[in-house]
Structure formats: structure tokens, C-alpha cells
Amino acid sequence: MNKNSVGWVKIKLKILIGLLAIILFISSFSAFADAPFATTGIEITENEITIDVDYEKFNDDNQDTISVLTNQITVKNNNPTEVKILLDVSNLPSDYSSESQELTIAGNASVNANLNLNVPHEEEPGNSTIGDVVVLGEGNVELDKATLTQETKSMLEMTHIKVKYYIEAENEESDSFDSDTEDSFELDEKVQVYSEITLEIKIKNLLDDKYDVDIDNVKLTIEADDNDLFESGFDEEYELDNLKGEEKIEETITFMIDEEADVKEYTLELTLEGEDEEGIEYKLKKEITFELESKKDDIRILNVETVPEEITLCESQVTYSVSLKNLGHKDQKYVALSIFNEELKINENIQTINLEEHGDEDSWDKEFTLNLKNVKAKDYDLDITTYVDNDEPVDYERFKLVIGKCIKETVEKVEVKEVSKEEEIVESVTEVIVSNLDTEQNNKETVTTTTSTNQEGDLISSSAVVETVEDSYSKEDFIVGVMLVAIVMILILIIVFFVVLLK
């Protein structure tokens, strides 16, 4: 190979190396340049973006909005190269505002972000669509979007529920629930038929007291999936007081389970409603599930009453009656009843009462008479107990027998007789002289007493008439009159004197 050929090869090699250097330089420059705005291949992985709003954050009476971050937003870049996007919110209600974000996403990668919104006190509790989260590319072209949902917390809350109930006679149970975190509850034990249930419910306005927004028209409703659970006359709705910010109240509601309620599972639904001063309506529901249970031996004292209802010692005796009912699921042939009070010498013992299982012919009642002779006016306790098998206690009640004093009203009778023309009228007149120290004037008072009698001399009626008699003129009046006459005479003499002089 000659020298010219070798030189030409070297020249070509140098040119090739230079071209490679230029290519590498351009590539390096592009790598460090700003990423371009995306035009395609960008997506939001979530179909719905949620913003959790708690109006408790309002803490000033003049505050219009609160600042709230959305939940996580994931944006994926399906392009092999790095791109820039603008994350924003569109179609918001007029009183809302948002802050957009510019994000850079590497090729075939994802980023997580949150958007900040300024939220007013306008939406009711629960979920509501307020706009869209959008990804904007080059020229603000929309590349993808997801629905923006506002989840608003209720500011009216049942913070705690306590249920008191009976699992058998004189055996009370209670279950408590933190109802701000749960909506459905189940009682731990079965509830005795024809027994009392008490609900203690704590209610609160969660709004800040400095925000100064009350919740008005607060109403609590209690319903059952079977209305036969309640005794007739049960009031389902309860109007409660208005609640100021951060104010708590406790409502206690007691009701009896109807004696004919079926033995099965029941669900109580508690509904609390109210409206705040911004016009937002609140409505929340809680459910309590329980099961009624019928015992084998359940002889219940159903009623004790007296005749008359109000007893006083004006009566010589009183009648009281006791009613029993078999609420169990077994026939009872040896039911017994005892009534005892030592002071009143009451010691009733009745045995071998036959009661069929709950249903037909399951009731028994009897009247008792109490003699009130030598009884004191006071309150007496009657201890009443039912038994099965004649000696096994089942139910007990202490009945208060109130005996009052005998108070007789005294009525004054006035006998009125007509006065005939033939009856004589006797009048007597008594004069009384009264001195008046201030005026030194003597007044004469005449008291006239008229008494009427009939021919038999019986007294019919009497009355006093007081008359005041005054002198026509006093001594002072006479002196003043004389002086006036003298003055008039002097004036006449003066006038006559002047007339004579003029002539």
C-alpha cells in the first residue's frame, strides 16, 4: 500500500470520528434540555378522585372557605421519553377554587400528586360530584380526566348509644356503642319479652363554637321493622333542643315491649335530623338489632290497682286487685302469689293457680279488701311475689299504697226568709260624734240599724247604714262673709264721696 492510500484512510477515519463526536454532542445537549409537554400517552389511573371535607375546620364567623387536599392522584406516562403535564381541576362550582400543579414524568413512569382546593360550606353530608381532575398537555389540550367527588362529613352526630334491657326479671343488662364510627349494632344478650328498654343517646353539634353556626330543628325518630314490638301509644318522634357549636345533649327514651310481641329478631332504626344555619340538612341513621326470648317459667305481675284510686281515711275500706299473666312457653299448674305488709296485717298466700302457656287462658286476677279501721295516714309498701311450683320465686313488685288523711270541707249554710207585709220593722238610730282635729270641724255620723222580725219574734236580718251630717256654715265661713260685706260697703261710700266732690 502506497503512502497516498494510507493517508487517505487516515483522513476518512478522522472524518468518521468527528461525525461521531458531533452526534454525541447533539445527543448530550438534547438529554439536558427541558422535557417537552406531552401530546399523548398520559392517563390518570383512578376513575374517581375524592376530597374529604370536614366543616369542623371552619373556626371563624367570617370564614368563607377552608383549604382541603384531594386524595392521592396517580398520573402515568406511557411514553418512552420524559414529558411535562399540568394537573388541574375543571367544572368546579362558582364558590370553589383550586391550585394547579405542573409535573414532570419520566418515560414509562408514574407520579403521585394532590391538589389543593378552597371549599365553601355548601354541600350536604355524603358524596357529591363537584367537578373533574384533568391532565393538560401541550397547548392545554386535555389528555385525560377523572371525576372529582366531595365526601362531606356530617356535623350532627350520635356520638354514643347505650342500651339498657332485661334478660330476665330484675336482671338488667346494658350495651354501649361508639356510634360515631359504626352504624349497626347488635345486643349481646336476648331481651326478655314484655320488658323495658331504655336508650341513652348522646348527640353533638361538631361545628366549632367560634364559627357560630347552630343546628336547628333537631328531631330523633325511633322505628322498628315490626311496629307490633311497641305498646300502643308509643311516641316515635322526639323534638330536641337546637344545638350551638360544640354543644352536647343526652336524650333518654324508655319504652315497653308489647306483651303480645312475637318472639323473634327485631331491628330498631334511629334517625337523627337537623338543619344548620347555612341551610345544610343532616340526616343520619343507626340500627340496633336484638332478639326477644320467652322463658319457660315466666309468671309476671301484670297490674296492681286500687278502688278508689286515691285512698283516704274517709273510706272505711279499700279494694285492690292483682293481675297475673303467664308469658312463658310452658303450662303452669302450681302458680302461687303472696302479698305482705306487716303494719297493715296483710299476709295473703294463694297457691295452685292454673295458667296455660302464653296465649289463651294465660291470665288471672283477684280482688282483695283492706279494712281501714285503726290505719294511719301514710305510705305503705306491699311486697308482691309470684312463684312456680308453689315455692320458686319468679317475679317481684313493691307496690306503694298511699293512704291520705280524711279532710272534710265545712260548708256554712245561710237561711234566708222572706219578709211579709205583716212583719214588723224595728229601726234604731245611734248618733256618733266624730272630731276632726285638722279642721276643728265637728261631723255627725248617724248609724242606722234596721232589724226585721216576724210575728214569732225571729230575727230575719240586720244591716248598718252610716250617714254623715255636716253644719251648713262654720264659724270661719261667717267671719269671712262679714268681712266681704264690710269691704263692699266701704267701696260704695268711697264712690259716693267722689261723686259729691265732682258736683
Short mmCIF file of C-alpha atoms in Angstrom, two decimals:
data_model
loop_
_atom_site.label_atom_id
_atom_site.label_comp_id
_atom_site.label_asym_id
_atom_site.label_seq_id
_atom_site.Cartn_x
_atom_site.Cartn_y
_atom_site.Cartn_z
CA MET A 1 0.00 0.00 0.00
CA ASN A 2 1.44 3.37 -1.01
CA LYS A 3 1.68 6.34 1.23
CA ASN A 4 -1.18 8.11 -0.53
CA SER A 5 -3.58 5.29 0.27
CA VAL A 6 -2.57 5.24 3.90
CA GLY A 7 -3.06 8.96 4.17
CA TRP A 8 -6.50 8.75 2.61
CA VAL A 9 -7.60 6.12 5.12
CA LYS A 10 -6.40 8.26 8.00
CA ILE A 11 -8.36 11.20 6.64
CA LYS A 12 -11.55 9.09 6.40
CA LEU A 13 -11.05 7.79 9.92
CA LYS A 14 -10.67 11.30 11.31
CA ILE A 15 -13.82 12.43 9.46
CA LEU A 16 -15.78 9.47 10.92
CA ILE A 17 -14.55 10.20 14.44
CA GLY A 18 -15.56 13.86 14.04
CA LEU A 19 -19.05 12.91 12.89
CA LEU A 20 -19.46 10.59 15.87
CA ALA A 21 -18.33 13.36 18.19
CA ILE A 22 -20.89 15.76 16.68
CA ILE A 23 -23.67 13.17 17.08
CA LEU A 24 -22.70 12.52 20.68
CA PHE A 25 -22.60 16.25 21.39
CA ILE A 26 -26.08 16.79 19.96
CA SER A 27 -27.44 13.81 21.89
CA SER A 28 -25.92 15.12 25.08
CA PHE A 29 -27.44 18.53 24.52
CA SER A 30 -30.91 17.00 23.98
CA ALA A 31 -30.62 14.93 27.11
CA PHE A 32 -30.11 18.00 29.28
CA ALA A 33 -32.73 20.15 27.58
CA ASP A 34 -36.24 20.67 29.19
CA ALA A 35 -38.67 17.81 28.61
CA PRO A 36 -41.37 18.68 26.08
CA PHE A 37 -45.09 18.93 27.02
CA ALA A 38 -46.85 15.68 26.38
CA THR A 39 -49.16 15.31 23.45
CA THR A 40 -50.45 11.79 24.09
CA GLY A 41 -49.93 8.63 26.14
CA ILE A 42 -50.82 10.16 29.56
CA GLU A 43 -53.51 8.76 31.88
CA ILE A 44 -54.94 9.12 35.42
CA THR A 45 -55.05 5.63 36.89
CA GLU A 46 -58.04 6.37 39.21
CA ASN A 47 -61.53 6.74 37.76
CA GLU A 48 -62.63 8.86 40.72
CA ILE A 49 -60.69 11.27 42.92
CA THR A 50 -62.13 12.01 46.38
CA ILE A 51 -61.81 15.06 48.56
CA ASP A 52 -62.73 14.56 52.25
CA VAL A 53 -64.37 17.70 53.65
CA ASP A 54 -64.84 18.35 57.36
CA TYR A 55 -66.66 21.59 58.20
CA GLU A 56 -65.16 21.43 61.71
CA LYS A 57 -62.20 23.28 60.15
CA PHE A 58 -64.33 26.42 59.94
CA ASN A 59 -63.24 28.33 63.05
CA ASP A 60 -64.18 31.94 62.35
CA ASP A 61 -67.57 33.55 61.90
CA ASN A 62 -66.31 35.46 58.83
CA GLN A 63 -64.60 32.48 57.18
CA ASP A 64 -65.88 31.66 53.67
CA THR A 65 -63.79 28.61 52.68
CA ILE A 66 -61.43 26.01 54.09
CA SER A 67 -58.32 24.58 52.39
CA VAL A 68 -58.59 20.86 51.61
CA LEU A 69 -56.25 18.45 49.76
CA THR A 70 -57.58 15.80 47.42
CA ASN A 71 -56.76 12.16 47.98
CA GLN A 72 -53.83 10.76 46.00
CA ILE A 73 -53.87 11.29 42.23
CA THR A 74 -51.70 8.90 40.16
CA VAL A 75 -50.65 10.07 36.67
CA LYS A 76 -48.89 7.57 34.35
CA ASN A 77 -46.65 8.42 31.39
CA ASN A 78 -46.84 5.68 28.74
CA ASN A 79 -44.29 7.45 26.50
CA PRO A 80 -40.62 6.30 26.37
CA THR A 81 -39.42 9.85 26.93
CA GLU A 82 -39.83 12.30 29.79
CA VAL A 83 -42.77 14.71 29.49
CA LYS A 84 -44.37 17.59 31.35
CA ILE A 85 -48.08 17.83 32.20
CA LEU A 86 -50.37 20.30 34.02
CA LEU A 87 -52.67 18.79 36.66
CA ASP A 88 -55.78 20.90 37.33
CA VAL A 89 -59.50 20.84 38.25
CA SER A 90 -62.31 21.87 35.90
CA ASN A 91 -66.08 22.43 36.16
CA LEU A 92 -65.98 23.45 39.84
CA PRO A 93 -68.99 25.27 41.39
CA SER A 94 -68.60 29.05 41.43
CA ASP A 95 -67.59 29.39 45.10
CA TYR A 96 -64.83 26.77 44.82
CA SER A 97 -61.27 27.36 43.63
CA SER A 98 -58.22 25.13 43.05
CA GLU A 99 -54.44 25.37 42.63
CA SER A 100 -52.99 23.58 39.57
CA GLN A 101 -49.66 21.69 39.55
CA GLU A 102 -47.02 21.27 36.81
CA LEU A 103 -45.50 17.77 36.92
CA THR A 104 -42.56 16.15 35.09
CA ILE A 105 -42.91 12.41 34.49
CA ALA A 106 -40.09 10.14 33.33
CA GLY A 107 -40.65 7.81 30.41
CA ASN A 108 -42.85 4.81 31.22
CA ALA A 109 -43.22 6.00 34.84
CA SER A 110 -45.89 7.35 37.20
CA VAL A 111 -46.11 10.18 39.73
CA ASN A 112 -48.42 10.76 42.70
CA ALA A 113 -49.84 14.18 43.48
CA ASN A 114 -52.50 16.02 45.49
CA LEU A 115 -54.39 19.15 44.52
CA ASN A 116 -55.41 21.87 46.97
CA LEU A 117 -58.96 23.21 46.84
CA ASN A 118 -60.70 26.05 48.66
CA VAL A 119 -64.05 24.61 49.73
CA PRO A 120 -67.12 26.59 50.95
CA HIS A 121 -69.83 25.40 53.41
CA GLU A 122 -72.33 24.37 50.73
CA GLU A 123 -72.62 20.60 50.27
CA GLU A 124 -74.76 18.25 52.36
CA PRO A 125 -73.23 15.21 54.10
CA GLY A 126 -72.35 12.27 51.87
CA ASN A 127 -70.89 12.07 48.37
CA SER A 128 -71.48 14.61 45.62
CA THR A 129 -69.73 15.26 42.30
CA ILE A 130 -68.18 18.75 42.20
CA GLY A 131 -66.00 18.65 39.03
CA ASP A 132 -63.19 16.82 37.19
CA VAL A 133 -59.47 16.37 37.75
CA VAL A 134 -57.82 16.90 34.33
CA VAL A 135 -54.36 16.33 32.79
CA LEU A 136 -53.42 19.06 30.31
CA GLY A 137 -50.67 18.68 27.71
CA GLU A 138 -49.18 20.91 25.04
CA GLY A 139 -51.45 23.87 24.28
CA ASN A 140 -53.60 22.98 27.32
CA VAL A 141 -55.02 20.04 25.42
CA GLU A 142 -56.92 17.69 27.75
CA LEU A 143 -55.19 14.31 27.76
CA ASP A 144 -57.22 12.55 30.47
CA LYS A 145 -59.64 13.26 33.34
CA ALA A 146 -61.25 11.67 36.40
CA THR A 147 -64.40 12.55 38.34
CA LEU A 148 -63.82 14.68 41.46
CA THR A 149 -66.14 13.67 44.33
CA GLN A 150 -66.60 15.55 47.60
CA GLU A 151 -67.26 13.35 50.64
CA THR A 152 -68.69 15.63 53.34
CA LYS A 153 -68.75 14.64 57.00
CA SER A 154 -71.98 15.12 58.97
CA MET A 155 -71.74 17.86 61.59
CA LEU A 156 -74.67 16.37 63.52
CA GLU A 157 -73.64 13.18 65.25
CA MET A 158 -74.88 10.50 67.62
CA THR A 159 -71.58 10.12 69.42
CA HIS A 160 -72.59 7.36 71.85
CA ILE A 161 -75.53 4.99 72.35
CA LYS A 162 -76.22 2.96 75.49
CA VAL A 163 -78.99 0.34 75.62
CA LYS A 164 -80.40 -0.94 78.92
CA TYR A 165 -82.60 -4.03 78.80
CA TYR A 166 -83.70 -7.06 80.82
CA ILE A 167 -82.66 -10.62 80.12
CA GLU A 168 -84.92 -11.81 82.97
CA ALA A 169 -86.82 -10.29 85.89
CA GLU A 170 -84.65 -7.94 87.98
CA ASN A 171 -81.61 -8.82 85.82
CA GLU A 172 -80.71 -5.73 83.82
CA GLU A 173 -78.06 -5.71 81.09
CA SER A 174 -76.50 -2.77 79.23
CA ASP A 175 -74.52 -2.47 75.99
CA SER A 176 -72.67 0.64 74.82
CA PHE A 177 -71.67 1.62 71.29
CA ASP A 178 -69.42 4.32 69.85
CA SER A 179 -71.80 5.33 67.11
CA ASP A 180 -69.52 7.91 65.50
CA THR A 181 -67.57 5.02 63.93
CA GLU A 182 -70.32 2.40 63.46
CA ASP A 183 -73.83 2.44 62.06
CA SER A 184 -75.15 -1.00 63.05
CA PHE A 185 -75.06 -2.73 66.43
CA GLU A 186 -76.30 -5.98 67.94
CA LEU A 187 -77.17 -6.53 71.59
CA ASP A 188 -75.03 -9.12 73.35
CA GLU A 189 -77.94 -10.88 75.08
CA LYS A 190 -81.50 -11.82 74.23
CA VAL A 191 -84.20 -9.48 75.54
CA GLN A 192 -86.96 -10.65 77.86
CA VAL A 193 -90.50 -10.45 76.44
CA TYR A 194 -92.77 -7.72 77.84
CA SER A 195 -89.86 -5.83 79.39
CA GLU A 196 -88.49 -2.30 79.37
CA ILE A 197 -85.81 -0.97 77.02
CA THR A 198 -84.01 2.31 77.69
CA LEU A 199 -81.95 4.17 75.08
CA GLU A 200 -79.42 6.78 76.22
CA ILE A 201 -78.23 8.74 73.18
CA LYS A 202 -75.53 11.42 73.18
CA ILE A 203 -75.89 13.99 70.40
CA LYS A 204 -73.42 16.71 69.40
CA ASN A 205 -73.03 19.64 67.01
CA LEU A 206 -69.48 19.12 65.69
CA LEU A 207 -69.13 22.65 64.27
CA ASP A 208 -66.61 24.91 66.02
CA ASP A 209 -68.24 27.24 68.55
CA LYS A 210 -66.19 30.16 67.14
CA TYR A 211 -67.79 29.56 63.75
CA ASP A 212 -71.12 30.39 65.45
CA VAL A 213 -73.42 28.19 63.35
CA ASP A 214 -76.28 26.44 65.19
CA ILE A 215 -78.07 23.28 64.13
CA ASP A 216 -81.82 23.80 64.41
CA ASN A 217 -84.98 21.65 64.11
CA VAL A 218 -83.22 18.64 65.64
CA LYS A 219 -85.51 15.60 65.62
CA LEU A 220 -84.99 11.99 66.68
CA THR A 221 -87.19 9.20 65.28
CA ILE A 222 -87.29 5.61 66.56
CA GLU A 223 -88.91 2.95 64.38
CA ALA A 224 -88.96 -0.85 64.33
CA ASP A 225 -89.12 -3.22 61.40
CA ASP A 226 -92.28 -4.56 63.08
CA ASN A 227 -94.48 -2.00 64.86
CA ASP A 228 -96.04 -4.77 66.96
CA LEU A 229 -92.90 -4.53 69.08
CA PHE A 230 -94.15 -1.35 70.79
CA GLU A 231 -97.06 -0.93 73.17
CA SER A 232 -99.87 1.22 71.79
CA GLY A 233 -99.33 4.92 72.29
CA PHE A 234 -95.56 4.77 71.81
CA ASP A 235 -94.27 8.13 70.56
CA GLU A 236 -91.86 7.58 67.66
CA GLU A 237 -90.77 11.22 67.15
CA TYR A 238 -88.96 13.46 69.65
CA GLU A 239 -88.34 17.18 69.07
CA LEU A 240 -84.99 18.16 70.62
CA ASP A 241 -83.36 21.49 71.51
CA ASN A 242 -81.35 23.49 68.98
CA LEU A 243 -77.60 22.86 69.26
CA LYS A 244 -74.95 25.57 69.36
CA GLY A 245 -71.42 24.91 68.09
CA GLU A 246 -69.72 22.06 70.01
CA GLU A 247 -72.83 21.65 72.23
CA LYS A 248 -73.72 18.17 73.52
CA ILE A 249 -77.04 16.84 74.79
CA GLU A 250 -78.15 13.44 76.07
CA GLU A 251 -81.62 12.11 75.27
CA THR A 252 -83.11 9.22 77.26
CA ILE A 253 -86.03 7.26 75.79
CA THR A 254 -87.76 4.36 77.55
CA PHE A 255 -90.43 2.08 76.11
CA MET A 256 -92.16 -1.20 76.96
CA ILE A 257 -92.16 -4.16 74.62
CA ASP A 258 -95.77 -5.13 73.94
CA GLU A 259 -96.87 -8.23 75.85
CA GLU A 260 -98.14 -9.78 72.60
CA ALA A 261 -94.95 -9.12 70.59
CA ASP A 262 -93.78 -12.25 68.75
CA VAL A 263 -90.62 -13.99 69.89
CA LYS A 264 -88.22 -13.22 67.02
CA GLU A 265 -85.46 -10.84 65.90
CA TYR A 266 -86.18 -7.10 65.68
CA THR A 267 -84.28 -4.11 64.33
CA LEU A 268 -84.64 -0.62 65.77
CA GLU A 269 -83.82 2.24 63.40
CA LEU A 270 -82.74 5.54 64.98
CA THR A 271 -82.90 8.56 62.65
CA LEU A 272 -81.43 11.92 63.67
CA GLU A 273 -82.23 15.01 61.59
CA GLY A 274 -81.39 18.72 61.74
CA GLU A 275 -80.51 21.76 59.64
CA ASP A 276 -77.69 24.21 60.22
CA GLU A 277 -77.90 27.96 59.73
CA GLU A 278 -76.14 27.67 56.35
CA GLY A 279 -79.10 25.66 55.07
CA ILE A 280 -77.32 22.29 55.11
CA GLU A 281 -79.63 19.41 56.11
CA TYR A 282 -78.32 16.49 58.13
CA LYS A 283 -79.82 13.03 58.36
CA LEU A 284 -78.08 10.01 59.84
CA LYS A 285 -79.32 6.55 60.75
CA LYS A 286 -78.22 3.90 63.23
CA GLU A 287 -79.58 0.37 63.64
CA ILE A 288 -79.82 -1.80 66.75
CA THR A 289 -80.67 -5.49 66.32
CA PHE A 290 -81.81 -7.79 69.11
CA GLU A 291 -83.80 -10.96 69.70
CA LEU A 292 -86.78 -11.46 72.02
CA GLU A 293 -86.71 -14.55 74.19
CA SER A 294 -89.52 -16.34 76.02
CA LYS A 295 -88.52 -18.17 79.20
CA LYS A 296 -90.06 -21.45 80.31
CA ASP A 297 -91.15 -20.12 83.72
CA ASP A 298 -92.26 -16.50 83.42
CA ILE A 299 -95.26 -15.63 85.61
CA ARG A 300 -95.45 -11.84 85.53
CA ILE A 301 -97.28 -9.36 87.81
CA LEU A 302 -99.11 -7.50 85.08
CA ASN A 303 -101.05 -4.89 87.06
CA VAL A 304 -101.88 -3.73 90.60
CA GLU A 305 -104.59 -1.12 91.17
CA THR A 306 -106.85 0.18 93.93
CA VAL A 307 -110.50 1.24 94.09
CA PRO A 308 -110.86 4.12 94.71
CA GLU A 309 -107.64 5.18 93.02
CA GLU A 310 -106.95 7.87 95.65
CA ILE A 311 -107.44 6.43 99.12
CA THR A 312 -108.21 8.48 102.26
CA LEU A 313 -109.31 7.59 105.75
CA CYS A 314 -112.75 8.91 104.83
CA GLU A 315 -113.28 5.41 103.42
CA SER A 316 -114.00 2.50 105.72
CA GLN A 317 -112.28 0.01 103.43
CA VAL A 318 -110.38 -0.18 100.14
CA THR A 319 -110.28 -2.78 97.38
CA TYR A 320 -107.10 -3.61 95.48
CA SER A 321 -106.66 -6.08 92.65
CA VAL A 322 -103.67 -8.03 91.30
CA SER A 323 -103.42 -9.36 87.73
CA LEU A 324 -101.01 -12.14 86.69
CA LYS A 325 -100.03 -13.39 83.23
CA ASN A 326 -98.05 -16.39 82.04
CA LEU A 327 -95.57 -15.05 79.47
CA GLY A 328 -93.62 -18.31 79.37
CA HIS A 329 -93.91 -21.16 76.90
CA LYS A 330 -94.97 -23.79 79.46
CA ASP A 331 -98.31 -24.56 81.13
CA GLN A 332 -98.15 -23.80 84.85
CA LYS A 333 -100.43 -25.74 87.24
CA TYR A 334 -98.85 -24.65 90.50
CA VAL A 335 -98.58 -20.87 90.36
CA ALA A 336 -98.60 -19.10 93.73
CA LEU A 337 -99.00 -15.47 94.82
CA SER A 338 -98.02 -13.77 98.08
CA ILE A 339 -98.87 -10.23 99.26
CA PHE A 340 -97.34 -8.98 102.50
CA ASN A 341 -97.27 -5.87 104.71
CA GLU A 342 -96.72 -6.21 108.43
CA GLU A 343 -98.18 -2.84 109.51
CA LEU A 344 -101.44 -3.39 107.65
CA LYS A 345 -101.53 -7.03 108.75
CA ILE A 346 -101.68 -8.17 105.12
CA ASN A 347 -100.41 -11.70 104.55
CA GLU A 348 -102.13 -13.19 101.51
CA ASN A 349 -100.94 -16.56 100.21
CA ILE A 350 -102.71 -18.13 97.26
CA GLN A 351 -101.48 -21.39 95.76
CA THR A 352 -102.20 -23.81 92.92
CA ILE A 353 -103.22 -21.20 90.35
CA ASN A 354 -103.53 -22.86 86.93
CA LEU A 355 -102.22 -20.81 83.96
CA GLU A 356 -101.71 -22.12 80.43
CA GLU A 357 -98.69 -21.13 78.34
CA HIS A 358 -98.64 -17.66 76.79
CA GLY A 359 -101.64 -17.40 74.50
CA ASP A 360 -105.18 -18.35 75.52
CA GLU A 361 -106.20 -18.55 79.18
CA ASP A 362 -102.83 -17.30 80.35
CA SER A 363 -104.16 -14.61 82.75
CA TRP A 364 -105.50 -14.50 86.32
CA ASP A 365 -106.69 -11.67 88.58
CA LYS A 366 -108.21 -11.34 92.03
CA GLU A 367 -109.59 -8.57 94.25
CA PHE A 368 -108.64 -8.11 97.90
CA THR A 369 -110.30 -5.97 100.58
CA LEU A 370 -108.45 -3.97 103.23
CA ASN A 371 -110.24 -2.61 106.32
CA LEU A 372 -109.02 0.92 107.12
CA LYS A 373 -110.09 0.88 110.77
CA ASN A 374 -107.21 1.94 113.05
CA VAL A 375 -104.99 2.58 110.00
CA LYS A 376 -102.74 5.65 109.95
CA ALA A 377 -102.47 8.02 107.02
CA LYS A 378 -99.09 7.26 105.38
CA ASP A 379 -97.42 5.33 102.53
CA TYR A 380 -97.29 1.54 102.79
CA ASP A 381 -95.24 -0.89 100.67
CA LEU A 382 -96.97 -4.09 99.58
CA ASP A 383 -94.46 -6.83 98.71
CA ILE A 384 -95.98 -8.91 95.90
CA THR A 385 -94.26 -12.09 94.65
CA THR A 386 -95.20 -14.77 92.12
CA TYR A 387 -93.99 -18.38 92.25
CA VAL A 388 -93.97 -21.50 90.12
CA ASP A 389 -94.26 -24.93 91.70
CA ASN A 390 -95.83 -23.01 94.62
CA ASP A 391 -92.47 -22.01 96.14
CA GLU A 392 -89.97 -20.97 93.44
CA PRO A 393 -89.93 -17.13 93.12
CA VAL A 394 -90.28 -15.73 89.61
CA ASP A 395 -91.44 -12.10 89.69
CA TYR A 396 -91.50 -9.44 92.39
CA GLU A 397 -93.02 -5.97 92.69
CA ARG A 398 -93.17 -3.49 95.56
CA PHE A 399 -96.45 -1.59 95.25
CA LYS A 400 -96.78 1.71 97.10
CA LEU A 401 -100.18 2.04 98.78
CA VAL A 402 -100.80 5.70 99.64
CA ILE A 403 -103.44 6.40 102.32
CA GLY A 404 -104.26 10.05 102.94
CA LYS A 405 -105.94 11.90 105.78
CA CYS A 406 -109.69 12.44 105.81
CA ILE A 407 -110.29 16.16 105.25
CA LYS A 408 -113.97 17.19 105.29
CA GLU A 409 -114.95 20.55 103.89
CA THR A 410 -117.13 22.75 106.19
CA VAL A 411 -119.94 24.49 104.33
CA GLU A 412 -121.72 27.38 106.11
CA LYS A 413 -125.44 27.37 105.39
CA VAL A 414 -127.26 30.70 105.31
CA GLU A 415 -131.03 30.55 105.80
CA VAL A 416 -132.95 33.32 104.07
CA LYS A 417 -136.57 34.01 104.97
CA GLU A 418 -138.94 36.29 103.11
CA VAL A 419 -140.33 39.28 104.99
CA SER A 420 -144.10 39.66 104.68
CA LYS A 421 -146.02 42.91 104.89
CA GLU A 422 -147.39 41.91 108.28
CA GLU A 423 -143.90 41.58 109.79
CA GLU A 424 -142.77 44.46 111.98
CA ILE A 425 -139.67 46.51 111.13
CA VAL A 426 -137.82 47.98 114.04
CA GLU A 427 -135.29 50.70 113.37
CA SER A 428 -132.84 52.01 115.91
CA VAL A 429 -130.73 55.07 115.30
CA THR A 430 -127.45 55.76 117.01
CA GLU A 431 -125.65 59.04 116.61
CA VAL A 432 -121.87 59.15 116.77
CA ILE A 433 -119.91 62.40 117.08
CA VAL A 434 -116.54 62.37 115.28
CA SER A 435 -113.94 65.07 115.90
CA ASN A 436 -111.65 66.23 113.13
CA LEU A 437 -108.53 67.73 114.69
CA ASP A 438 -107.18 69.19 111.43
CA THR A 439 -110.20 71.28 110.53
CA GLU A 440 -111.70 71.51 114.02
CA GLN A 441 -114.92 70.64 112.30
CA ASN A 442 -117.49 68.50 114.02
CA ASN A 443 -119.15 65.94 111.86
CA LYS A 444 -122.09 63.96 112.96
CA GLU A 445 -122.31 60.36 111.85
CA THR A 446 -125.61 58.63 112.12
CA VAL A 447 -125.60 54.87 112.19
CA THR A 448 -128.94 53.39 111.36
CA THR A 449 -129.50 49.73 112.14
CA THR A 450 -132.59 48.09 110.75
CA THR A 451 -133.78 44.87 112.26
CA SER A 452 -136.73 42.93 110.93
CA THR A 453 -138.66 40.46 112.94
CA ASN A 454 -141.62 38.34 112.10
CA GLN A 455 -144.67 37.77 114.20
CA GLU A 456 -142.95 34.94 116.07
CA GLY A 457 -140.13 37.33 117.00
CA ASP A 458 -137.46 35.52 114.96
CA LEU A 459 -134.51 37.64 113.78
CA ILE A 460 -134.56 37.97 109.99
CA SER A 461 -131.65 40.27 109.01
CA SER A 462 -129.70 43.28 110.22
CA SER A 463 -127.64 45.95 108.45
CA ALA A 464 -125.86 49.19 109.44
CA VAL A 465 -126.18 52.40 107.48
CA VAL A 466 -123.71 55.20 108.22
CA GLU A 467 -124.74 58.76 107.42
CA THR A 468 -122.57 61.90 107.80
CA VAL A 469 -124.38 65.17 108.70
CA GLU A 470 -122.42 68.44 108.48
CA ASP A 471 -123.44 72.01 109.59
CA SER A 472 -124.29 74.27 106.66
CA TYR A 473 -121.82 77.01 107.69
CA SER A 474 -118.84 77.00 110.01
CA LYS A 475 -117.66 79.87 112.25
CA GLU A 476 -114.92 80.76 109.79
CA ASP A 477 -117.43 80.98 106.95
CA PHE A 478 -119.48 83.53 108.96
CA ILE A 479 -116.44 85.79 109.68
CA VAL A 480 -115.38 85.78 106.01
CA GLY A 481 -118.89 86.76 104.97
CA VAL A 482 -118.99 89.72 107.39
CA MET A 483 -115.63 90.97 106.09
CA LEU A 484 -116.77 90.82 102.48
CA VAL A 485 -119.92 92.82 103.29
CA ALA A 486 -117.83 95.47 105.10
CA ILE A 487 -115.45 95.84 102.14
CA VAL A 488 -118.36 96.29 99.73
CA MET A 489 -119.93 98.96 101.97
CA ILE A 490 -116.64 100.90 102.17
CA LEU A 491 -116.25 100.83 98.37
CA ILE A 492 -119.80 102.18 97.96
CA LEU A 493 -119.10 105.04 100.41
CA ILE A 494 -115.88 105.99 98.54
CA ILE A 495 -117.72 106.09 95.21
CA VAL A 496 -120.50 108.26 96.69
CA PHE A 497 -117.90 110.64 98.18
CA PHE A 498 -116.18 111.16 94.80
CA VAL A 499 -119.50 111.77 93.06
CA VAL A 500 -120.39 114.51 95.58
CA LEU A 501 -116.99 116.20 95.08
CA LEU A 502 -117.37 116.25 91.30
CA LYS A 503 -120.68 118.09 91.56
#
